[in-house]
GROMACS .gro file of C-alpha atoms in nm:
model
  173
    1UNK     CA    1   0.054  -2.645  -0.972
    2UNK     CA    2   0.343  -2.425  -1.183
    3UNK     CA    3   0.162  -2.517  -1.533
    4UNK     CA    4  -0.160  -2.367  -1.375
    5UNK     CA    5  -0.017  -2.029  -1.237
    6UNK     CA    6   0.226  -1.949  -1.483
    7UNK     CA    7  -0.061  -1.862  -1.712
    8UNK     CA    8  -0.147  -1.617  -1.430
    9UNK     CA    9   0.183  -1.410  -1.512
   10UNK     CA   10   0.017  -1.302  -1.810
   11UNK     CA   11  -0.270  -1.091  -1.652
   12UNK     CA   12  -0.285  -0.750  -1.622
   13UNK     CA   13  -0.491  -0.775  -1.322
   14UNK     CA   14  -0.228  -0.704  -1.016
   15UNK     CA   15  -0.429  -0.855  -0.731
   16UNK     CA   16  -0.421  -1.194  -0.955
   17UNK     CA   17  -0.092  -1.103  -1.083
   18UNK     CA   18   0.086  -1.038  -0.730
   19UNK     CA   19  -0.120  -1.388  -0.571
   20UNK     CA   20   0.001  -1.591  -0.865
   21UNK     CA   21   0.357  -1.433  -0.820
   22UNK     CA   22   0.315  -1.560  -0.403
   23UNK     CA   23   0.180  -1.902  -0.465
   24UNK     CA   24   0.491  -1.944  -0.737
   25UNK     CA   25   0.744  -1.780  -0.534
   26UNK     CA   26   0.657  -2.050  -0.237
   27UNK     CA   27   0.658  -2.363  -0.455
   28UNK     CA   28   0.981  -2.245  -0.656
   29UNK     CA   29   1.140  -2.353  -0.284
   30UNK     CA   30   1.106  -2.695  -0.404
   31UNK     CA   31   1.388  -2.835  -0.702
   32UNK     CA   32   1.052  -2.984  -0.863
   33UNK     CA   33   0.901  -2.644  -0.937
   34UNK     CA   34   1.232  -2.502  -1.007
   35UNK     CA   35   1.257  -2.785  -1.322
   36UNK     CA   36   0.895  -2.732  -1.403
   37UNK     CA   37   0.882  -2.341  -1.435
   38UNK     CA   38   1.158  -2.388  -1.679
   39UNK     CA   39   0.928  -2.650  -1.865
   40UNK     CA   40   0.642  -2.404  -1.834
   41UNK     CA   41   0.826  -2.118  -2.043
   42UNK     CA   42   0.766  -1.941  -1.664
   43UNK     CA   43   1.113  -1.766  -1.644
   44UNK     CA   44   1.052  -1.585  -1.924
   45UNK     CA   45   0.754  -1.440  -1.793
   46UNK     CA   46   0.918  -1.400  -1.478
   47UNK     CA   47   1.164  -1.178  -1.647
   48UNK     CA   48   0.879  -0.999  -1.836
   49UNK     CA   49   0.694  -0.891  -1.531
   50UNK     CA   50   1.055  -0.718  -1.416
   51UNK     CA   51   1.105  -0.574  -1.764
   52UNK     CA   52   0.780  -0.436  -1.780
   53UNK     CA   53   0.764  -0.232  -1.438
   54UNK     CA   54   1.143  -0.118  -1.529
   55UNK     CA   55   1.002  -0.008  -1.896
   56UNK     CA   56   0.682   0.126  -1.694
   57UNK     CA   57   0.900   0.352  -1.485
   58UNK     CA   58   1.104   0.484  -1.695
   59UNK     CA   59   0.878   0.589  -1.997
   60UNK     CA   60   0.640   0.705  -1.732
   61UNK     CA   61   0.373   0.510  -1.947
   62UNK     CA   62   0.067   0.300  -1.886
   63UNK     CA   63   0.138  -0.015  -2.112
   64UNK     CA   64  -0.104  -0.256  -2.118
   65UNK     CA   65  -0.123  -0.245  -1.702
   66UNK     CA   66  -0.367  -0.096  -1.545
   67UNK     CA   67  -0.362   0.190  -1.269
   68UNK     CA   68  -0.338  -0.054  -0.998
   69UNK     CA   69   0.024  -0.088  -1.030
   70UNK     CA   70   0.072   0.256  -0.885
   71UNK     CA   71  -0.054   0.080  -0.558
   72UNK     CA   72   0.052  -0.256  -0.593
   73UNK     CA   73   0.394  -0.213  -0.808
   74UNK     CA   74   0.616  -0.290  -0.491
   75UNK     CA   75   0.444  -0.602  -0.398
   76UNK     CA   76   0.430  -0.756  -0.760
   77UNK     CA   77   0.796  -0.649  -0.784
   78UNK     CA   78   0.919  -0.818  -0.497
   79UNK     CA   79   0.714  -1.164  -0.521
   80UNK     CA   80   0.833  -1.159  -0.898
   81UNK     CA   81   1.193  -1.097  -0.761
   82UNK     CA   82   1.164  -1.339  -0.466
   83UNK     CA   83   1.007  -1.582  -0.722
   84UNK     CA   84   1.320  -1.515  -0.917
   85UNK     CA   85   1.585  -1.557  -0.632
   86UNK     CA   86   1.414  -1.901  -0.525
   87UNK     CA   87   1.488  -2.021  -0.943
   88UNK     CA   88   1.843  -1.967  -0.835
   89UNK     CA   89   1.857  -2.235  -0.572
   90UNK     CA   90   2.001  -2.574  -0.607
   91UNK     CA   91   1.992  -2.867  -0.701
   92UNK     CA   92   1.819  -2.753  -1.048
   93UNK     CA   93   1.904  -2.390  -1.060
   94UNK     CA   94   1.806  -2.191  -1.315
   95UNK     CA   95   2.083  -1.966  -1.276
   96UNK     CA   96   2.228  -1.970  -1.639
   97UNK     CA   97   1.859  -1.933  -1.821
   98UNK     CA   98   1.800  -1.655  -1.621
   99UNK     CA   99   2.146  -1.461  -1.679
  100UNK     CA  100   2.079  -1.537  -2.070
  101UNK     CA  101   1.732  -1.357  -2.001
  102UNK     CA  102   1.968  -1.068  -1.880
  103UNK     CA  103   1.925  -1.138  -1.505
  104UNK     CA  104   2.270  -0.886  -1.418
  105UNK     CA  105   2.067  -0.631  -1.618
  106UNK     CA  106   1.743  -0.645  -1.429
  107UNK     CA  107   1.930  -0.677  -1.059
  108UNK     CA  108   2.153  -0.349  -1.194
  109UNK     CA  109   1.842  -0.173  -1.292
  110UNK     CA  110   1.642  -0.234  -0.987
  111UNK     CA  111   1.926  -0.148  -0.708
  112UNK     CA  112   1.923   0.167  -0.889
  113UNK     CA  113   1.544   0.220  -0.851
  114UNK     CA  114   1.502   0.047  -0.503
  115UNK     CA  115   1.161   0.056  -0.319
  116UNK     CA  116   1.200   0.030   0.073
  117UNK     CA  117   1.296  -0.255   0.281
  118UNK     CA  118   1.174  -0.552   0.181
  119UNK     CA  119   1.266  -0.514  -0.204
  120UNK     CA  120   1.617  -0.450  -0.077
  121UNK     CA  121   1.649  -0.771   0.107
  122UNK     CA  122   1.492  -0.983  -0.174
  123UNK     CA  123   1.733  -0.780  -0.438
  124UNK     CA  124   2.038  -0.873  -0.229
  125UNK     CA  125   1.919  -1.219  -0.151
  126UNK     CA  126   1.881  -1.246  -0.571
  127UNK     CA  127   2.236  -1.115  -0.590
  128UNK     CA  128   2.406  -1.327  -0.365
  129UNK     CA  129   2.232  -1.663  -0.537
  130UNK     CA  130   2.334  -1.460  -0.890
  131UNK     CA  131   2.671  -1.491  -0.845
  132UNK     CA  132   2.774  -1.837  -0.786
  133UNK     CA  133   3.029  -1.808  -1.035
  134UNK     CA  134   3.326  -1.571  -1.104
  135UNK     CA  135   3.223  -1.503  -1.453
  136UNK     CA  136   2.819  -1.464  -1.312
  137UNK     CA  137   3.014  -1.155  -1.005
  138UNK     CA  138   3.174  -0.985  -1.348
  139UNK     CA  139   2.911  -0.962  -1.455
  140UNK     CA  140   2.669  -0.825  -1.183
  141UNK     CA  141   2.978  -0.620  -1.154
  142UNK     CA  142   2.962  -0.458  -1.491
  143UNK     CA  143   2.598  -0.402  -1.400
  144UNK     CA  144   2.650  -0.187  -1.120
  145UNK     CA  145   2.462  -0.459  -0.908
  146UNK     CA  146   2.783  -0.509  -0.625
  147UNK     CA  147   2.742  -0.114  -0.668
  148UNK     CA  148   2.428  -0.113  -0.562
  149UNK     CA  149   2.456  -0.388  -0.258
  150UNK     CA  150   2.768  -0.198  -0.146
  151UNK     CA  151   2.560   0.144  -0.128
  152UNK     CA  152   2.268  -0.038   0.030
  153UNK     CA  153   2.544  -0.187   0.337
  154UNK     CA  154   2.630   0.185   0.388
  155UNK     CA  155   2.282   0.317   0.432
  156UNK     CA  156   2.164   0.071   0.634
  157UNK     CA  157   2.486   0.045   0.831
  158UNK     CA  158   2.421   0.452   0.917
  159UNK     CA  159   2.098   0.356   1.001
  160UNK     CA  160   2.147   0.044   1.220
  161UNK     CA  161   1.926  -0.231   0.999
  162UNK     CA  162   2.115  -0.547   1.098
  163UNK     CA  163   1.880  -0.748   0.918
  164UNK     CA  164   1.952  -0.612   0.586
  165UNK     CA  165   2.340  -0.534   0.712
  166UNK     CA  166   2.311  -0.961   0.754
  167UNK     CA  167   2.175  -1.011   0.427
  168UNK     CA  168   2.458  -0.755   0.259
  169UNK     CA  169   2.736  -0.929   0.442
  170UNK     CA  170   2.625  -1.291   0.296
  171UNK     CA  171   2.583  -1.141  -0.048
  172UNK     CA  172   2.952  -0.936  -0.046
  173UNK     CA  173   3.116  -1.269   0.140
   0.00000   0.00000   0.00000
């Protein structure tokens, strides 16, 4: 099933785009899917998708996606990140691909521009699995992304989210 929906991560249409982004993100649970996305030439696109809304928001320009986005830019952006944070799973991470992609830039970027809730606990979840390694915490560190999960544990700490508080702990453990 990966060879049929990464296609799908090429659309402009968000509906398809954010279903696609679901079905993946569920299958990428499974060390098969995690090997074949990487066959697929899907992490790239994975990567794109993030790029894109981060270009998006900053330029304040349309590209080549439609208005939807304004309405459906927090769901596509946290399927694509939850689709990115299941790639980083063992056996048959994709953890180094995705870092090469620029994976510490992305996470930086987005804990800077975080969108409620549920992005937050996929972003920190995507951390955590980011930074297996020593060299992969310097650098999310250089990033700002520790930053960003250490400001997230003291707003949600103030505001007595223990689900998210959880998730930080894991992540800064």
């Amino acid at each position: 099933f990966v060879a049929l929906l990464v296609p799908l991560l090429d659309k402009t249409n968000m509906r398809l785009l954010d279903l696609a982004l679901s079905i993946l993100a569920n299958l990428l649970l499974e060390p098969l899917a995690r090997q074949q996305i990487v066959e697929e030439g899907g992490l790239q696109k994975l990567t794109a998708i993030l790029q894109n809304i981060e270009v998006h928001r900053r330029q304040k320009i349309w590209l080549r996606i439609t208005f939807d986005i304004f309405f459906q830019e927090p769901s596509v952006l946290c399927r694509a990140w939850r689709a990115v944070s299941n790639c980083l799973q063992s056996p048959h991470s994709c953890l180094a691909l995705l870092h090469m992609q620029g994976l510490a830039s992305l996470l930086g970027k987005a804990f800077t521009r975080q969108d409620g809730d549920a992005v937050a606990q996929v972003l920190v979840r995507c951390a955590r699995l980011a930074g297996e390694t020593s060299q992969n915490k310097a650098l999310l560190l250089q990033e700002g992304v520790l930053a960003g999960v250490a400001e997230l544990a003291m707003i949600h700490n103030e505001n007595g989210d223990s689900s998210l508080a959880r998730a930080v702990a894991k992540c800064l453990a």
